[in-house]
Amino acid sequence: MGDKQGAKMALTEETLNDKIEVLQMAAGYPVIQVRTATIIKRDDAEISRTFHRHVLTPDADLSGEDAAVVAIAGTVFTDDAKAAHAAAQEAE
């Protein structure tokens, strides 16, 4: 047997935003793309990593985002960016 009898193996899960990108859309406004990694560890050794991406537009609700994403949004989601996004939505 590979495991010590009686020893319990600890499984832990960690979630972190491991990539935050600002992309400039052709319509003249930026979006923020956030990649979130979910990491499963057994006794501190990584055994699995999966990714999820979501995109935030200038009109996004940022209440569920972490501080780094909110700080970036505060910089790139200017009044001009919000106006360009609203104009693009109206044009659709």
XYZ file of C-alpha atoms in Angstrom:
92
model
C 0.000 0.000 0.000
C 1.268 3.460 -0.938
C -0.423 5.314 1.920
C 0.540 5.019 5.566
C -2.207 3.249 7.413
C -4.093 5.532 9.721
C -2.708 8.682 8.082
C -5.330 11.031 6.701
C -4.664 12.850 3.476
C -5.734 16.488 3.496
C -7.520 17.786 0.413
C -7.719 21.542 0.044
C -9.201 23.820 -2.592
C -7.895 27.269 -3.458
C -9.436 29.774 -5.845
C -7.517 32.736 -7.228
C -7.620 35.171 -10.105
C -4.406 34.218 -11.858
C -4.797 36.383 -14.953
C -6.469 39.765 -15.402
C -6.341 41.273 -18.890
C -7.640 44.527 -20.332
C -8.772 44.164 -23.942
C -9.692 47.093 -26.179
C -12.821 46.389 -28.210
C -13.200 47.617 -31.791
C -16.210 49.680 -30.682
C -13.863 51.891 -28.651
C -14.247 50.670 -25.087
C -12.204 48.303 -22.906
C -13.328 45.068 -21.266
C -11.620 43.201 -18.465
C -11.143 39.464 -18.866
C -10.570 37.580 -15.605
C -9.247 34.021 -15.475
C -9.934 32.244 -12.191
C -7.978 29.114 -11.265
C -9.383 26.489 -8.919
C -6.532 24.461 -7.452
C -7.020 21.159 -5.635
C -4.164 20.000 -3.418
C -3.511 16.774 -1.560
C -1.129 17.307 1.346
C 0.082 20.590 -0.244
C 0.839 18.899 -3.605
C -1.248 20.212 -6.505
C -3.293 17.428 -8.097
C -5.730 19.445 -10.220
C -6.104 22.923 -11.696
C -9.105 24.128 -13.678
C -9.878 27.534 -15.156
C -12.947 29.708 -15.614
C -13.048 33.026 -17.483
C -15.487 35.880 -17.267
C -15.569 39.259 -18.980
C -16.545 42.560 -17.415
C -17.837 45.474 -19.473
C -17.868 49.138 -18.384
C -21.436 48.758 -17.036
C -20.628 45.656 -14.939
C -21.563 45.208 -11.285
C -18.181 44.887 -9.559
C -19.513 44.022 -6.108
C -18.429 40.360 -6.378
C -14.962 41.072 -7.730
C -11.716 41.111 -5.772
C -9.819 44.306 -4.985
C -7.341 43.967 -7.877
C -10.133 43.696 -10.461
C -12.006 46.637 -8.916
C -8.828 48.755 -8.966
C -8.199 47.987 -12.639
C -11.841 48.691 -13.491
C -11.605 52.025 -11.695
C -8.746 52.948 -13.976
C -9.977 51.707 -17.359
C -13.761 52.114 -17.043
C -13.651 55.888 -17.476
C -16.671 58.037 -18.326
C -15.560 57.946 -21.994
C -15.359 54.129 -21.897
C -18.837 53.932 -20.341
C -20.229 56.271 -22.997
C -18.620 54.285 -25.835
C -20.023 51.041 -24.404
C -23.522 52.551 -24.050
C -23.371 53.864 -27.650
C -22.293 50.426 -28.908
C -25.188 48.788 -27.039
C -27.680 51.267 -28.502
C -26.338 50.606 -32.014
C -27.018 46.854 -31.713
